[in-house]
Tab-separated table of C-alpha atoms in Angstrom:
chain	number	residue	atom	x	y	z
A	1	MET	CA	3.233	-29.889	-20.546
A	2	SER	CA	3.075	-33.634	-21.130
A	3	GLN	CA	-0.145	-35.637	-21.249
A	4	SER	CA	0.794	-37.278	-17.948
A	5	ASP	CA	0.655	-33.910	-16.169
A	6	ILE	CA	-3.148	-33.764	-16.476
A	7	GLN	CA	-5.300	-35.825	-14.150
A	8	PHE	CA	-8.798	-37.006	-14.993
A	9	ARG	CA	-11.142	-38.240	-12.289
A	10	SER	CA	-14.813	-39.037	-11.810
A	11	ASP	CA	-15.143	-39.052	-8.013
A	12	MET	CA	-15.697	-36.406	-5.331
A	13	THR	CA	-13.807	-35.888	-2.081
A	14	VAL	CA	-15.605	-35.093	1.181
A	15	GLU	CA	-13.804	-35.091	4.540
A	16	LEU	CA	-15.018	-34.002	7.966
A	17	ILE	CA	-12.472	-31.503	9.296
A	18	LYS	CA	-14.035	-30.685	12.660
A	19	HIS	CA	-17.409	-30.788	14.329
A	20	ALA	CA	-19.463	-29.941	17.371
A	21	ALA	CA	-22.499	-32.007	16.515
A	22	SER	CA	-24.443	-34.598	18.492
A	23	ASP	CA	-28.034	-35.531	19.195
A	24	ALA	CA	-27.634	-34.096	22.701
A	25	ASP	CA	-27.209	-30.636	21.138
A	26	VAL	CA	-30.795	-30.836	19.923
A	27	LEU	CA	-32.062	-31.847	23.357
A	28	TRP	CA	-30.636	-29.041	25.486
A	29	ALA	CA	-31.548	-26.464	22.852
A	30	ALA	CA	-35.150	-27.685	22.764
A	31	ARG	CA	-35.624	-28.034	26.518
A	32	VAL	CA	-34.490	-24.535	27.411
A	33	SER	CA	-38.034	-23.414	26.569
A	34	THR	CA	-39.430	-25.417	29.502
A	35	LYS	CA	-36.444	-25.961	31.796
A	36	GLY	CA	-34.504	-22.717	31.542
A	37	GLU	CA	-30.967	-22.983	32.898
A	38	SER	CA	-31.512	-26.561	34.052
A	39	SER	CA	-31.611	-27.528	30.383
A	40	LEU	CA	-27.820	-27.471	30.515
A	41	ASP	CA	-28.048	-30.841	32.250
A	42	GLU	CA	-29.077	-32.236	28.883
A	43	VAL	CA	-25.542	-31.767	27.580
A	44	GLN	CA	-24.603	-34.940	29.447
A	45	ALA	CA	-27.948	-36.640	28.886
A	46	ASP	CA	-28.352	-39.899	27.036
A	47	PRO	CA	-29.862	-38.796	23.719
A	48	ASP	CA	-31.210	-42.281	23.046
A	49	GLY	CA	-33.609	-41.782	25.925
A	50	SER	CA	-34.970	-38.701	24.199
A	51	ARG	CA	-35.601	-40.185	20.783
A	52	GLY	CA	-39.255	-39.209	21.076
A	53	LEU	CA	-38.454	-35.527	21.542
A	54	ILE	CA	-36.224	-35.450	18.473
A	55	ASN	CA	-38.907	-37.205	16.433
A	56	PHE	CA	-41.513	-34.707	17.660
A	57	LEU	CA	-39.350	-31.721	16.749
A	58	MET	CA	-38.699	-33.128	13.295
A	59	ARG	CA	-42.299	-34.161	12.629
A	60	ASP	CA	-43.827	-30.843	13.709
A	61	ARG	CA	-41.012	-28.827	12.137
A	62	HIS	CA	-39.665	-27.108	15.217
A	63	GLY	CA	-36.412	-26.420	13.454
A	64	THR	CA	-34.271	-24.097	15.564
A	65	PRO	CA	-32.983	-26.755	18.035
A	66	PHE	CA	-31.255	-28.399	15.076
A	67	GLU	CA	-29.202	-25.257	14.475
A	68	HIS	CA	-27.058	-25.653	17.609
A	69	SER	CA	-24.429	-27.828	15.978
A	70	SER	CA	-21.537	-27.282	13.615
A	71	MET	CA	-19.757	-29.359	10.978
A	72	THR	CA	-16.900	-28.277	8.720
A	73	PHE	CA	-16.287	-30.326	5.586
A	74	TYR	CA	-13.414	-30.257	3.121
A	75	VAL	CA	-14.823	-30.763	-0.364
A	76	ARG	CA	-12.944	-31.276	-3.611
A	77	ALA	CA	-15.186	-31.276	-6.674
A	78	PRO	CA	-15.562	-29.625	-10.098
A	79	ILE	CA	-16.271	-25.899	-10.190
A	80	PHE	CA	-19.754	-26.457	-11.643
A	81	VAL	CA	-20.651	-28.444	-8.508
A	82	PHE	CA	-19.529	-25.578	-6.283
A	83	ARG	CA	-21.624	-23.082	-8.196
A	84	GLU	CA	-24.711	-25.148	-7.396
A	85	PHE	CA	-23.511	-25.755	-3.850
A	86	MET	CA	-23.145	-22.058	-3.070
A	87	ARG	CA	-26.809	-21.414	-3.737
A	88	HIS	CA	-27.199	-22.785	-0.205
A	89	ARG	CA	-26.478	-19.555	1.613
A	90	THR	CA	-26.926	-21.025	5.079
A	91	PHE	CA	-23.453	-22.566	4.713
A	92	SER	CA	-20.190	-20.678	5.195
A	93	TYR	CA	-17.606	-21.163	2.436
A	94	ASN	CA	-13.948	-20.574	1.713
A	95	GLU	CA	-12.695	-21.772	-1.663
A	96	GLU	CA	-9.240	-21.878	-3.215
A	97	SER	CA	-8.540	-18.906	-5.464
A	98	GLY	CA	-7.270	-18.864	-9.017
A	99	ARG	CA	-6.141	-15.280	-8.399
A	100	TYR	CA	-3.556	-16.301	-5.841
A	101	ARG	CA	-2.325	-19.737	-6.863
A	102	LYS	CA	-1.599	-21.657	-10.027
A	103	LEU	CA	-4.490	-24.080	-10.509
A	104	ASP	CA	-3.692	-27.771	-10.790
A	105	PRO	CA	-4.694	-29.644	-13.965
A	106	VAL	CA	-7.272	-31.983	-12.414
A	107	PHE	CA	-10.460	-32.337	-14.448
A	108	TYR	CA	-13.791	-34.124	-14.202
A	109	VAL	CA	-14.775	-36.784	-16.726
A	110	PRO	CA	-18.122	-38.597	-16.295
A	111	ALA	CA	-17.758	-42.205	-15.211
A	112	PRO	CA	-19.103	-44.985	-17.446
A	113	ASP	CA	-22.205	-45.328	-15.250
A	114	ARG	CA	-23.107	-41.628	-15.518
A	115	LYS	CA	-26.455	-41.279	-17.339
A	116	LEU	CA	-25.960	-39.083	-20.402
A	117	VAL	CA	-29.231	-38.632	-22.279
A	118	GLN	CA	-32.049	-36.345	-21.138
A	119	VAL	CA	-35.536	-37.582	-22.058
A	120	GLY	CA	-38.695	-35.493	-21.694
A	121	LYS	CA	-39.467	-31.821	-21.407
A	122	PRO	CA	-38.392	-29.275	-18.754
A	123	GLY	CA	-40.120	-29.974	-15.465
A	124	LYS	CA	-40.803	-33.574	-16.416
A	125	TYR	CA	-37.725	-35.331	-17.675
A	126	ASP	CA	-35.375	-38.127	-16.751
A	127	PHE	CA	-31.865	-39.208	-17.615
A	128	VAL	CA	-31.067	-42.541	-19.208
A	129	ASP	CA	-27.889	-44.396	-20.020
A	130	GLY	CA	-26.000	-43.381	-23.100
A	131	SER	CA	-24.650	-45.790	-25.668
A	132	ALA	CA	-21.043	-46.930	-25.680
A	133	GLU	CA	-20.448	-44.588	-28.619
A	134	GLN	CA	-21.896	-41.625	-26.716
A	135	HIS	CA	-19.755	-42.343	-23.669
A	136	LYS	CA	-16.667	-42.530	-25.854
A	137	LEU	CA	-17.606	-39.252	-27.528
A	138	VAL	CA	-18.047	-37.484	-24.198
A	139	THR	CA	-14.785	-38.858	-22.829
A	140	ASP	CA	-12.695	-38.087	-25.898
A	141	ILE	CA	-14.044	-34.578	-26.515
A	142	THR	CA	-13.963	-33.612	-22.841
A	143	LYS	CA	-10.372	-34.718	-22.352
A	144	ASP	CA	-9.236	-32.991	-25.533
A	145	SER	CA	-10.928	-29.755	-24.507
A	146	TYR	CA	-9.301	-29.887	-21.073
A	147	ARG	CA	-5.848	-30.437	-22.552
A	148	ARG	CA	-6.178	-27.495	-24.917
A	149	SER	CA	-7.596	-25.104	-22.338
A	150	TYR	CA	-4.939	-25.926	-19.757
A	151	GLN	CA	-2.200	-25.522	-22.363
A	152	ALA	CA	-3.595	-22.063	-23.160
A	153	TYR	CA	-3.609	-21.256	-19.444
A	154	LEU	CA	0.049	-22.258	-19.108
A	155	GLU	CA	1.059	-20.259	-22.174
A	156	MET	CA	-0.380	-17.104	-20.670
A	157	LEU	CA	1.231	-17.704	-17.292
A	158	GLU	CA	4.603	-18.290	-18.952
A	159	ALA	CA	4.170	-15.036	-20.874
A	160	GLY	CA	3.766	-13.161	-17.596
A	161	ILE	CA	-0.003	-12.776	-17.699
A	162	ALA	CA	-1.618	-12.445	-14.263
A	163	ARG	CA	-3.217	-15.601	-12.885
A	164	GLU	CA	-6.590	-13.871	-12.540
A	165	VAL	CA	-6.570	-13.184	-16.285
A	166	ALA	CA	-5.090	-16.473	-17.461
A	167	ARG	CA	-7.696	-18.508	-15.578
A	168	THR	CA	-10.480	-17.202	-17.830
A	169	VAL	CA	-9.808	-19.960	-20.355
A	170	LEU	CA	-10.284	-22.787	-17.844
A	171	PRO	CA	-13.541	-24.807	-17.914
A	172	VAL	CA	-15.984	-25.456	-15.073
A	173	GLY	CA	-14.938	-29.119	-15.118
A	174	LEU	CA	-11.727	-28.112	-13.304
A	175	TYR	CA	-11.560	-29.400	-9.736
A	176	SER	CA	-11.542	-26.849	-6.933
A	177	SER	CA	-11.461	-27.254	-3.161
A	178	MET	CA	-13.256	-25.542	-0.317
A	179	TYR	CA	-14.247	-25.673	3.317
A	180	ALA	CA	-17.997	-25.670	3.925
A	181	THR	CA	-19.413	-25.173	7.426
A	182	CYS	CA	-23.039	-25.741	8.374
A	183	ASN	CA	-25.380	-26.765	11.157
A	184	ALA	CA	-27.659	-29.800	11.059
A	185	ARG	CA	-30.698	-27.841	9.943
A	186	ALA	CA	-28.826	-26.296	7.003
A	187	LEU	CA	-27.470	-29.708	6.073
A	188	MET	CA	-30.952	-31.231	6.098
A	189	ASN	CA	-32.140	-28.511	3.729
A	190	PHE	CA	-29.196	-29.254	1.454
A	191	LEU	CA	-29.864	-33.009	1.527
A	192	SER	CA	-33.580	-32.571	0.885
A	193	LEU	CA	-32.772	-30.786	-2.371
A	194	ARG	CA	-29.545	-32.436	-3.487
A	195	THR	CA	-30.389	-36.119	-3.091
A	196	LYS	CA	-32.987	-38.203	-4.864
A	197	HIS	CA	-34.527	-40.633	-2.397
A	198	GLU	CA	-37.556	-42.898	-2.541
A	199	ASP	CA	-38.559	-41.905	1.001
A	200	SER	CA	-38.656	-38.175	0.246
A	201	ALA	CA	-42.015	-36.512	0.792
A	202	PHE	CA	-41.110	-33.975	-1.889
A	203	PRO	CA	-39.150	-35.482	-4.787
A	204	SER	CA	-35.981	-33.737	-5.883
A	205	PHE	CA	-34.000	-34.177	-9.074
A	206	PRO	CA	-30.407	-33.072	-8.393
A	207	GLN	CA	-27.568	-33.156	-10.858
A	208	ARG	CA	-25.718	-36.382	-10.213
A	209	GLU	CA	-22.372	-34.765	-9.442
A	210	ILE	CA	-23.625	-32.648	-6.530
A	211	GLU	CA	-25.617	-35.633	-5.302
A	212	MET	CA	-22.344	-37.571	-5.084
A	213	VAL	CA	-21.070	-34.903	-2.673
A	214	ALA	CA	-24.334	-34.837	-0.714
A	215	GLU	CA	-24.342	-38.612	-0.250
A	216	GLN	CA	-20.913	-38.542	1.366
A	217	MET	CA	-21.886	-35.653	3.644
A	218	GLU	CA	-25.014	-37.513	4.727
A	219	THR	CA	-23.041	-40.642	5.598
A	220	ILE	CA	-20.733	-38.614	7.834
A	221	TRP	CA	-23.605	-36.716	9.466
A	222	ALA	CA	-25.574	-39.912	10.142
A	223	GLU	CA	-22.669	-41.172	12.249
A	224	LEU	CA	-22.480	-37.941	14.246
A	225	MET	CA	-26.218	-37.520	14.888
A	226	PRO	CA	-27.860	-40.926	14.319
A	227	LEU	CA	-31.166	-40.135	16.046
A	228	THR	CA	-31.570	-36.859	14.216
A	229	HIS	CA	-30.744	-38.517	10.915
A	230	ALA	CA	-33.223	-41.320	11.586
A	231	ALA	CA	-35.937	-38.772	12.377
A	232	PHE	CA	-35.125	-36.852	9.183
A	233	GLN	CA	-35.447	-40.055	7.215
A	234	SER	CA	-38.686	-41.201	8.834
A	235	CYS	CA	-40.331	-37.783	8.423
A	236	GLY	CA	-39.954	-37.731	4.667
A	237	ARG	CA	-36.529	-36.072	4.480
A	238	VAL	CA	-38.108	-32.643	4.968
A	239	CYS	CA	-35.993	-29.939	6.579
A	240	PRO	CA	-37.728	-28.827	9.822
């Protein structure tokens, strides 16, 4: 294995694969309680004319109408991001498997703007920029560790060791890929916890790498359901 075979990256990939998600989905789901079968007319309704209803549902936390939507994302990120991601059990997941395929040597290295130093005690701490020397240390040691672990992985595969055994030497900085499917309510819960935002009613302090994924998902969702996203934002980014 040559040095050029290993890829190092600092970004995350998020792509929308398919969706059935619009502001109108919230409207017909909400109005069935008062209109019965005639609520189906809301499927073709102009959601902009019902901005007030969406704001009311969000403000008073009537959450179930936001569940009648679906978005499937393709995500490529380090394994440690996925382990945090999968704590959100309202999503459905399918991830690539190191049991069934040889894993590609693509590894995460923090970008130069990634804050490195934790200041404060648990429950009340912040992260600040590291020095140039600290960034160099992280980069050099991380890359060296990745090279050695992937070489060990290849040596076992070449010796006939099963993939599910050989993968045990690989670090959580290895990139994996998955499909993640959710509805708008589940996504709002995810965003409320995995983004740090000045407008949040309840502050959250996510690890930066999962926040990078969440930010891309939010951008996509905001285009699909702009009124719902605006209501989420104006109501303190609290999941209804």
